[in-house]
Structure formats: structure tokens, C-alpha cells
Coordinates of C-alpha atoms in Angstrom, one line a residue:
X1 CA -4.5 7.7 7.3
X2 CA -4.5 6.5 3.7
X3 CA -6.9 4.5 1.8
X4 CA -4.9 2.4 -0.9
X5 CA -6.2 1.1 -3.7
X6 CA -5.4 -0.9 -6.5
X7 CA -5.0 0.7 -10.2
X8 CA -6.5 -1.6 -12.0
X9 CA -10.2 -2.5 -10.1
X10 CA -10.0 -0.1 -7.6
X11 CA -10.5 -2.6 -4.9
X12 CA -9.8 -1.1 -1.7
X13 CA -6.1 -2.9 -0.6
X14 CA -5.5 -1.4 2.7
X15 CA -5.2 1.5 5.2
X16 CA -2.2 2.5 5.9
X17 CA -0.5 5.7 8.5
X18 CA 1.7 7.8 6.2
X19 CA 4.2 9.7 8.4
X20 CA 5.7 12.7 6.4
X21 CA 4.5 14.3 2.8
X22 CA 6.6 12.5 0.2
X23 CA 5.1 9.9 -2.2
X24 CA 4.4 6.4 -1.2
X25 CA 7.3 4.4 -2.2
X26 CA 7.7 1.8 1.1
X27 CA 4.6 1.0 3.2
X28 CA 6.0 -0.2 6.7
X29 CA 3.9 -3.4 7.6
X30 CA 3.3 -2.4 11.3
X31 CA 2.1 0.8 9.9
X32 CA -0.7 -1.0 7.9
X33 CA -3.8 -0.7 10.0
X34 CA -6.8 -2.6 8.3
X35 CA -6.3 -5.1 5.0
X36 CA -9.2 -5.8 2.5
X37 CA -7.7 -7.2 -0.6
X38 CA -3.8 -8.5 -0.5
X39 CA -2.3 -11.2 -1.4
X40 CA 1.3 -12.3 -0.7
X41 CA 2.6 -14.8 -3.2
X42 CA 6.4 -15.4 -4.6
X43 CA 7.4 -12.7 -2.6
X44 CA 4.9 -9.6 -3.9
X45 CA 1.9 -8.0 -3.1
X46 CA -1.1 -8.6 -5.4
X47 CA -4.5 -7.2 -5.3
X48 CA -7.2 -10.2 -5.6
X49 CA -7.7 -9.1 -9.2
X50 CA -4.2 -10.3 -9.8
X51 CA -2.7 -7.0 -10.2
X52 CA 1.3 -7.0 -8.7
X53 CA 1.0 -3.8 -6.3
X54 CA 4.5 -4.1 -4.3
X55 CA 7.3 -6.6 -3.4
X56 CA 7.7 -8.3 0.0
X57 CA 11.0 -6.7 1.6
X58 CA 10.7 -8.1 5.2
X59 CA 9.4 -5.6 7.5
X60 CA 8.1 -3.1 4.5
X61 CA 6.4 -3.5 0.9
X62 CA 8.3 -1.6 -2.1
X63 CA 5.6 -0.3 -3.8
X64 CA 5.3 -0.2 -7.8
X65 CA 3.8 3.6 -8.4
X66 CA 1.5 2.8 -11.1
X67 CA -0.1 0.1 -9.6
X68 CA -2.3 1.7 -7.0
X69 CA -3.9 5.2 -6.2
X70 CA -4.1 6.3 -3.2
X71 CA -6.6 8.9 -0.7
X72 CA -6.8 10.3 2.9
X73 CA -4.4 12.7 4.7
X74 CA -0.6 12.3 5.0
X75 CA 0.6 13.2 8.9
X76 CA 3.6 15.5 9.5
X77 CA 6.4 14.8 11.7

């Protein structure tokens, strides 16, 4: 499990269940397991602070690198 969080005010965004040990470009939203700061407006992701973290792509977010930091353990399948 990973503990996202946002670049900019490192408010905690959500936790989320990384299969495999690349980077975190897409985070599958049935993989997303508890949410404390999101917002969903225009189609992206922002933090409450009003940083953009990711774009709205259905059944995933496209994550924008630089905009959060991330922590926890990556599982390998």
C-alpha cells in the first residue's frame, strides 16, 4: 500500500494498492482504498489546497509526477 500525497502541502490524498515496481503514472480508481483530500473538478484531480495532481480518465487517474510524493511498499506480481 501507498500513502499519496500532495507536493505542494503535503496533505495526505489517498491510499492506494500498487501492483508491480514501476513508477506511479495511472492510479486505478477501484485500487484506491481510503481518500482524505481529493477533489474532482473539470475533469482533474486536485488536492484541497488547489494543487492539480492527475486527470480524470474513466476508470483510472493520469497522474502529473511532480505533483505528489509518495510512501509505503509497492507489491509484486
Amino acid at each position: 500500500m501507498l500513502t499519496l500525497k500532495c507536493s505542494a502541502c503535503r496533505r495526505k490524498l489517498w491510499k492506494y494498492y500498487k501492483i508491480g515496481q514501476g513508477e506511479v503514472h495511472r492510479c486505478h480508481k477501484d485500487r484506491i482504498k481510503k481518500v482524505w483530500n481529493m477533489e474532482e473538478r473539470g475533469g482533474k484531480v486536485y488536492c484541497s489546497c488547489g494543487n492539480a495532481v492527475g486527470i480524470d480518465r474513466g476508470s483510472y487517474y493520469t497522474m502529473d509526477k511532480k505533483a505528489f510524493t509518495y510512501k509505503g511498499t509497492k507489491t509484486n506480481s
